[in-house]
Amino acid sequence: MLLLIQYTLIFASVLILVALGGCFSEHSGVINIGLEGIMVMGALGGALMLRFLSPDTPAILIILLVMLASIACGMIYSLLLAVAAINFKADQTLVGTALNLLGTAAAVVVVRAINMASDPNNVSSTVSYIATKKALLVRIGGFEFNWFMLVALLALIISYVVLYKTRFGLRLMACGEHPQAADSVGINVQKMRYAGVLISGLLGGLGGIVYITAGVSEWKFENGVAGFGFLALAVMIFGQWKPVNIGLAALLFGLFRALSNVYTGFGALVALHIPSTVYNMLPYIISLVVLAFTSQKSRAPKAEGIPYDKGQR
């Protein structure tokens, strides 16, 4: 049971971070379908930092440097979406799809180049971080606490405060609901949308490194992040673009994802003789079912996905 709780919390942490990233972007008026690609790039930055840091580095410094590397890569990569969608008014769905395809391919090329530089015969896309990953974990009895669980909780609280209790958050949401009205009272819509997309890059990049360090000590970047970016979008929609609801939805989806890791420890589940692949599919099946029944009641920001035209009223 402890193992189920452990995996539920770590997968929920991933979903919270990435879904909150999508939440900020869409509240500003930009649809971020590219969360999957942003996660991959954030994971790449964090994984390479873990690989090249010395195991003797203080744990707190390892955590901070890994977070900074993931955040930097996620934000830089999200700039591609910001420039294309805000400056060039490109179709946001197409740009996001392109970012997802490019992210995994670029990560594989970078990792293979680094591996071949140290060993010409090593053409794998795997990054190993066995020794330094221990800095992220604290053993509490039979429970393995990951510091990223705390990071996700803090991100949830901060997001709620920023969106609903600060001038910045209210202005950001105004740009996603009625940008013309926001512009008429002196709010710079382009700057606010840039801020929303960059914040989504920050949180999405963090979510990427949390995902690839959940339960494993190396990652093969050819696998991308196994659709977790799209699962986070489902969590965001199910959570109605509200931080508290997103947190609760993430726990639900995280539970079903955790089952695929620990179902062998439950005799009742083993007795059902259900193939392991079904458990791997569960979170995605649940997302389809949930969205099918709740999407009609979803209320997205009114101006999301619509390029802002200053001359339009």
Tab-separated table of C-alpha atoms in Angstrom:
chain	number	residue	atom	x	y	z
A	1	MET	CA	0.000	0.000	0.000
A	2	LEU	CA	2.860	2.383	0.821
A	3	LEU	CA	4.327	1.734	-2.607
A	4	LEU	CA	0.985	2.587	-4.245
A	5	ILE	CA	0.796	5.852	-2.294
A	6	GLN	CA	4.407	6.633	-3.182
A	7	TYR	CA	3.901	6.171	-6.920
A	8	THR	CA	0.517	7.933	-6.844
A	9	LEU	CA	2.074	11.012	-5.257
A	10	ILE	CA	5.051	11.157	-7.608
A	11	PHE	CA	2.953	10.713	-10.762
A	12	ALA	CA	0.386	13.186	-9.409
A	13	SER	CA	3.278	15.631	-8.874
A	14	VAL	CA	4.209	15.354	-12.555
A	15	LEU	CA	0.616	15.931	-13.636
A	16	ILE	CA	0.169	18.866	-11.247
A	17	LEU	CA	3.263	20.671	-12.531
A	18	VAL	CA	2.566	20.135	-16.237
A	19	ALA	CA	-1.195	20.780	-15.981
A	20	LEU	CA	-0.539	24.014	-14.068
A	21	GLY	CA	1.831	24.993	-16.876
A	22	GLY	CA	-0.940	24.476	-19.419
A	23	CYS	CA	-3.311	26.362	-17.117
A	24	PHE	CA	-1.139	29.509	-17.080
A	25	SER	CA	-0.620	29.415	-20.838
A	26	GLU	CA	-4.313	28.978	-21.632
A	27	HIS	CA	-5.406	31.598	-19.102
A	28	SER	CA	-3.215	34.016	-21.050
A	29	GLY	CA	-4.950	32.994	-24.300
A	30	VAL	CA	-2.384	30.602	-25.831
A	31	ILE	CA	-3.187	26.903	-26.245
A	32	ASN	CA	-0.105	24.880	-25.333
A	33	ILE	CA	-0.423	21.492	-27.018
A	34	GLY	CA	3.384	21.342	-26.940
A	35	LEU	CA	3.610	20.375	-23.256
A	36	GLU	CA	4.859	16.916	-24.248
A	37	GLY	CA	7.831	18.392	-26.100
A	38	ILE	CA	8.514	20.878	-23.298
A	39	MET	CA	8.567	18.001	-20.805
A	40	VAL	CA	11.123	16.146	-22.939
A	41	MET	CA	13.418	19.170	-23.142
A	42	GLY	CA	13.108	19.856	-19.416
A	43	ALA	CA	13.857	16.186	-18.746
A	44	LEU	CA	16.890	16.403	-21.035
A	45	GLY	CA	18.344	19.401	-19.201
A	46	GLY	CA	17.760	17.876	-15.773
A	47	ALA	CA	19.030	14.419	-16.749
A	48	LEU	CA	22.275	15.784	-18.219
A	49	MET	CA	22.812	17.874	-15.081
A	50	LEU	CA	22.322	14.746	-12.946
A	51	ARG	CA	24.721	12.817	-15.155
A	52	PHE	CA	27.585	15.311	-15.032
A	53	LEU	CA	27.319	16.386	-11.394
A	54	SER	CA	29.576	14.647	-8.903
A	55	PRO	CA	27.809	12.345	-6.411
A	56	ASP	CA	29.783	14.186	-3.705
A	57	THR	CA	27.950	17.430	-4.449
A	58	PRO	CA	25.688	18.479	-1.551
A	59	ALA	CA	22.147	17.151	-2.028
A	60	ILE	CA	20.501	20.584	-1.832
A	61	LEU	CA	22.839	21.897	-4.544
A	62	ILE	CA	22.078	18.912	-6.804
A	63	ILE	CA	18.340	19.512	-6.412
A	64	LEU	CA	18.641	23.239	-7.151
A	65	LEU	CA	20.927	22.792	-10.169
A	66	VAL	CA	18.740	20.050	-11.655
A	67	MET	CA	15.635	22.200	-11.208
A	68	LEU	CA	17.359	25.220	-12.771
A	69	ALA	CA	18.549	23.167	-15.763
A	70	SER	CA	15.069	21.747	-16.349
A	71	ILE	CA	13.431	25.150	-15.951
A	72	ALA	CA	15.897	26.821	-18.326
A	73	CYS	CA	15.441	24.179	-21.051
A	74	GLY	CA	11.655	24.212	-20.677
A	75	MET	CA	11.414	28.008	-20.864
A	76	ILE	CA	13.794	28.333	-23.815
A	77	TYR	CA	11.891	25.657	-25.727
A	78	SER	CA	8.522	27.255	-24.915
A	79	LEU	CA	9.797	30.481	-26.516
A	80	LEU	CA	9.348	28.768	-29.903
A	81	LEU	CA	5.620	28.555	-29.221
A	82	ALA	CA	5.482	32.110	-27.878
A	83	VAL	CA	7.200	33.655	-30.898
A	84	ALA	CA	5.211	31.624	-33.437
A	85	ALA	CA	1.814	32.087	-31.761
A	86	ILE	CA	2.104	35.645	-30.444
A	87	ASN	CA	4.368	37.440	-32.907
A	88	PHE	CA	3.573	35.527	-36.095
A	89	LYS	CA	-0.008	34.576	-35.135
A	90	ALA	CA	0.551	30.986	-36.275
A	91	ASP	CA	-1.984	28.259	-35.600
A	92	GLN	CA	-1.255	27.311	-31.977
A	93	THR	CA	-2.366	23.693	-32.303
A	94	LEU	CA	-0.061	23.057	-35.249
A	95	VAL	CA	2.885	24.771	-33.557
A	96	GLY	CA	2.333	22.723	-30.396
A	97	THR	CA	2.191	19.490	-32.398
A	98	ALA	CA	5.438	20.417	-34.142
A	99	LEU	CA	7.083	21.094	-30.758
A	100	ASN	CA	6.066	17.631	-29.552
A	101	LEU	CA	7.592	15.949	-32.598
A	102	LEU	CA	10.735	18.076	-32.525
A	103	GLY	CA	11.304	17.693	-28.769
A	104	THR	CA	11.820	13.925	-28.737
A	105	ALA	CA	13.858	13.930	-31.960
A	106	ALA	CA	16.126	16.752	-30.769
A	107	ALA	CA	16.665	15.098	-27.376
A	108	VAL	CA	17.693	11.815	-29.041
A	109	VAL	CA	20.184	13.621	-31.317
A	110	VAL	CA	21.716	15.562	-28.397
A	111	VAL	CA	22.041	12.508	-26.116
A	112	ARG	CA	23.529	10.332	-28.866
A	113	ALA	CA	26.050	13.053	-29.722
A	114	ILE	CA	27.099	13.321	-26.061
A	115	ASN	CA	27.328	9.535	-25.654
A	116	MET	CA	29.381	9.165	-28.850
A	117	ALA	CA	31.740	11.923	-27.729
A	118	SER	CA	32.723	9.814	-24.717
A	119	ASP	CA	32.497	6.438	-26.512
A	120	PRO	CA	32.316	6.291	-30.348
A	121	ASN	CA	30.591	2.894	-30.137
A	122	ASN	CA	27.834	4.162	-27.850
A	123	VAL	CA	24.943	5.280	-30.060
A	124	SER	CA	22.214	4.863	-27.438
A	125	SER	CA	19.851	7.651	-26.418
A	126	THR	CA	20.053	6.679	-22.735
A	127	VAL	CA	21.191	8.962	-19.909
A	128	SER	CA	22.109	7.284	-16.622
A	129	TYR	CA	22.057	9.111	-13.263
A	130	ILE	CA	22.155	6.301	-10.694
A	131	ALA	CA	24.416	7.921	-8.095
A	132	THR	CA	23.160	11.518	-8.152
A	133	LYS	CA	19.468	10.567	-8.185
A	134	LYS	CA	19.810	9.551	-4.511
A	135	ALA	CA	19.950	13.264	-3.624
A	136	LEU	CA	16.304	13.616	-4.680
A	137	LEU	CA	15.072	10.942	-2.266
A	138	VAL	CA	14.583	10.597	1.476
A	139	ARG	CA	13.676	7.240	3.005
A	140	ILE	CA	10.999	7.525	5.709
A	141	GLY	CA	10.439	4.011	6.995
A	142	GLY	CA	9.091	2.049	4.042
A	143	PHE	CA	8.116	5.236	2.194
A	144	GLU	CA	10.445	6.863	-0.358
A	145	PHE	CA	9.832	10.613	-0.218
A	146	ASN	CA	10.846	12.570	-3.314
A	147	TRP	CA	11.590	16.265	-2.855
A	148	PHE	CA	9.723	16.984	-6.078
A	149	MET	CA	6.506	16.020	-4.273
A	150	LEU	CA	7.039	19.072	-2.061
A	151	VAL	CA	7.897	21.193	-5.106
A	152	ALA	CA	4.593	20.203	-6.745
A	153	LEU	CA	2.612	21.065	-3.602
A	154	LEU	CA	4.302	24.467	-3.361
A	155	ALA	CA	3.674	25.078	-7.075
A	156	LEU	CA	-0.028	24.318	-6.539
A	157	ILE	CA	-0.316	26.768	-3.637
A	158	ILE	CA	1.696	29.482	-5.386
A	159	SER	CA	-0.329	29.082	-8.594
A	160	TYR	CA	-3.599	29.540	-6.700
A	161	VAL	CA	-2.307	32.670	-4.972
A	162	VAL	CA	-0.815	34.129	-8.167
A	163	LEU	CA	-3.900	33.544	-10.308
A	164	TYR	CA	-6.569	34.697	-7.864
A	165	LYS	CA	-4.845	36.972	-5.338
A	166	THR	CA	-2.409	39.075	-7.385
A	167	ARG	CA	-2.726	41.820	-9.962
A	168	PHE	CA	-0.537	39.818	-12.360
A	169	GLY	CA	-2.843	36.798	-12.210
A	170	LEU	CA	-6.009	38.794	-12.736
A	171	ARG	CA	-4.439	40.597	-15.694
A	172	LEU	CA	-3.258	37.284	-17.140
A	173	MET	CA	-6.768	35.814	-16.971
A	174	ALA	CA	-8.220	38.997	-18.463
A	175	CYS	CA	-6.000	38.497	-21.516
A	176	GLY	CA	-7.417	34.996	-21.958
A	177	GLU	CA	-11.027	36.065	-21.526
A	178	HIS	CA	-11.228	39.391	-23.382
A	179	PRO	CA	-7.864	40.717	-24.602
A	180	GLN	CA	-9.398	43.776	-26.291
A	181	ALA	CA	-10.953	44.895	-23.007
A	182	ALA	CA	-7.665	44.217	-21.213
A	183	ASP	CA	-5.776	46.281	-23.782
A	184	SER	CA	-8.245	49.153	-23.421
A	185	VAL	CA	-7.289	49.565	-19.745
A	186	GLY	CA	-3.563	49.566	-20.464
A	187	ILE	CA	-2.615	45.883	-20.103
A	188	ASN	CA	0.044	44.780	-22.583
A	189	VAL	CA	-1.579	41.630	-23.972
A	190	GLN	CA	1.520	40.417	-25.803
A	191	LYS	CA	3.705	40.652	-22.698
A	192	MET	CA	1.113	38.858	-20.578
A	193	ARG	CA	0.816	36.065	-23.132
A	194	TYR	CA	4.585	35.729	-23.259
A	195	ALA	CA	4.576	35.470	-19.464
A	196	GLY	CA	1.889	32.765	-19.557
A	197	VAL	CA	3.774	30.663	-22.110
A	198	LEU	CA	7.103	31.049	-20.294
A	199	ILE	CA	5.533	29.987	-17.005
A	200	SER	CA	4.121	26.931	-18.786
A	201	GLY	CA	7.651	26.192	-20.017
A	202	LEU	CA	8.995	26.534	-16.466
A	203	LEU	CA	6.437	24.146	-14.975
A	204	GLY	CA	6.427	21.774	-17.951
A	205	GLY	CA	10.230	21.473	-17.840
A	206	LEU	CA	10.087	20.667	-14.124
A	207	GLY	CA	7.400	18.063	-14.782
A	208	GLY	CA	9.670	16.394	-17.324
A	209	ILE	CA	12.544	15.774	-14.920
A	210	VAL	CA	10.139	14.603	-12.205
A	211	TYR	CA	8.648	12.058	-14.616
A	212	ILE	CA	11.894	10.484	-15.799
A	213	THR	CA	13.301	10.196	-12.261
A	214	ALA	CA	10.148	8.529	-10.876
A	215	GLY	CA	11.255	5.010	-10.028
A	216	VAL	CA	14.123	4.675	-12.531
A	217	SER	CA	17.799	5.676	-12.586
A	218	GLU	CA	18.246	6.083	-16.336
A	219	TRP	CA	16.089	7.209	-19.212
A	220	LYS	CA	15.965	6.306	-22.887
A	221	PHE	CA	14.935	9.493	-24.670
A	222	GLU	CA	13.574	7.631	-27.683
A	223	ASN	CA	10.585	6.889	-25.440
A	224	GLY	CA	9.789	10.564	-24.951
A	225	VAL	CA	7.538	10.931	-21.902
A	226	ALA	CA	4.951	8.328	-22.924
A	227	GLY	CA	2.068	10.729	-23.523
A	228	PHE	CA	2.174	12.335	-20.077
A	229	GLY	CA	1.951	15.806	-21.615
A	230	PHE	CA	-1.406	14.923	-23.152
A	231	LEU	CA	-2.526	13.278	-19.918
A	232	ALA	CA	-1.710	16.552	-18.147
A	233	LEU	CA	-3.912	18.392	-20.653
A	234	ALA	CA	-6.749	16.030	-19.727
A	235	VAL	CA	-6.120	16.785	-16.042
A	236	MET	CA	-6.205	20.512	-16.791
A	237	ILE	CA	-9.523	20.258	-18.649
A	238	PHE	CA	-11.052	17.950	-16.039
A	239	GLY	CA	-9.860	20.412	-13.395
A	240	GLN	CA	-11.593	23.271	-15.218
A	241	TRP	CA	-8.383	25.339	-15.434
A	242	LYS	CA	-8.472	25.833	-11.629
A	243	PRO	CA	-5.398	24.934	-9.505
A	244	VAL	CA	-7.268	23.218	-6.657
A	245	ASN	CA	-9.351	21.099	-9.033
A	246	ILE	CA	-6.223	20.281	-11.020
A	247	GLY	CA	-4.573	18.973	-7.848
A	248	LEU	CA	-7.503	16.668	-7.103
A	249	ALA	CA	-7.733	15.471	-10.716
A	250	ALA	CA	-3.986	14.778	-10.739
A	251	LEU	CA	-4.330	12.518	-7.700
A	252	LEU	CA	-7.065	10.524	-9.460
A	253	PHE	CA	-5.085	10.084	-12.674
A	254	GLY	CA	-1.876	9.494	-10.706
A	255	LEU	CA	-3.548	6.626	-8.851
A	256	PHE	CA	-4.461	4.818	-12.070
A	257	ARG	CA	-0.958	5.379	-13.462
A	258	ALA	CA	0.588	4.053	-10.244
A	259	LEU	CA	-1.407	0.821	-10.522
A	260	SER	CA	0.643	-0.206	-13.555
A	261	ASN	CA	3.779	-0.115	-11.374
A	262	VAL	CA	2.497	-1.913	-8.278
A	263	TYR	CA	-0.469	-4.120	-9.280
A	264	THR	CA	1.655	-7.258	-8.810
A	265	GLY	CA	1.713	-6.511	-5.080
A	266	PHE	CA	-2.068	-6.849	-4.802
A	267	GLY	CA	-3.259	-10.449	-4.808
A	268	ALA	CA	-6.799	-9.515	-5.842
A	269	LEU	CA	-5.532	-7.730	-8.960
A	270	VAL	CA	-3.117	-10.536	-9.864
A	271	ALA	CA	-5.966	-13.068	-9.532
A	272	LEU	CA	-7.872	-11.249	-12.278
A	273	HIS	CA	-5.127	-12.273	-14.753
A	274	ILE	CA	-5.364	-8.949	-16.570
A	275	PRO	CA	-2.387	-8.327	-18.904
A	276	SER	CA	0.093	-5.728	-17.652
A	277	THR	CA	-0.464	-3.662	-20.792
A	278	VAL	CA	-4.051	-3.008	-19.672
A	279	TYR	CA	-2.775	-1.398	-16.467
A	280	ASN	CA	-0.408	0.746	-18.550
A	281	MET	CA	-3.386	1.870	-20.629
A	282	LEU	CA	-5.622	2.637	-17.639
A	283	PRO	CA	-4.821	6.356	-17.130
A	284	TYR	CA	-5.367	7.071	-20.821
A	285	ILE	CA	-8.621	5.080	-20.929
A	286	ILE	CA	-9.834	6.888	-17.815
A	287	SER	CA	-8.945	10.245	-19.378
A	288	LEU	CA	-11.076	9.437	-22.448
A	289	VAL	CA	-14.017	8.328	-20.299
A	290	VAL	CA	-13.790	11.330	-17.962
A	291	LEU	CA	-13.487	13.863	-20.778
A	292	ALA	CA	-16.355	12.250	-22.696
A	293	PHE	CA	-18.679	12.861	-19.741
A	294	THR	CA	-17.341	16.225	-18.578
A	295	SER	CA	-16.202	18.071	-21.708
A	296	GLN	CA	-19.671	19.517	-22.381
A	297	LYS	CA	-19.544	21.345	-19.059
A	298	SER	CA	-15.979	22.562	-19.550
A	299	ARG	CA	-15.526	26.294	-19.738
A	300	ALA	CA	-12.201	27.201	-21.285
A	301	PRO	CA	-10.914	30.796	-21.377
A	302	LYS	CA	-12.944	32.486	-24.121
A	303	ALA	CA	-10.049	33.893	-26.128
A	304	GLU	CA	-7.704	30.885	-25.961
A	305	GLY	CA	-6.272	29.908	-29.318
A	306	ILE	CA	-7.303	33.212	-30.935
A	307	PRO	CA	-4.350	35.356	-32.064
A	308	TYR	CA	-4.663	38.864	-30.635
A	309	ASP	CA	-5.313	41.598	-33.170
A	310	LYS	CA	-5.027	45.049	-31.620
A	311	GLY	CA	-7.269	46.558	-34.284
A	312	GLN	CA	-10.111	44.080	-33.733
A	313	ARG	CA	-13.001	45.016	-31.439
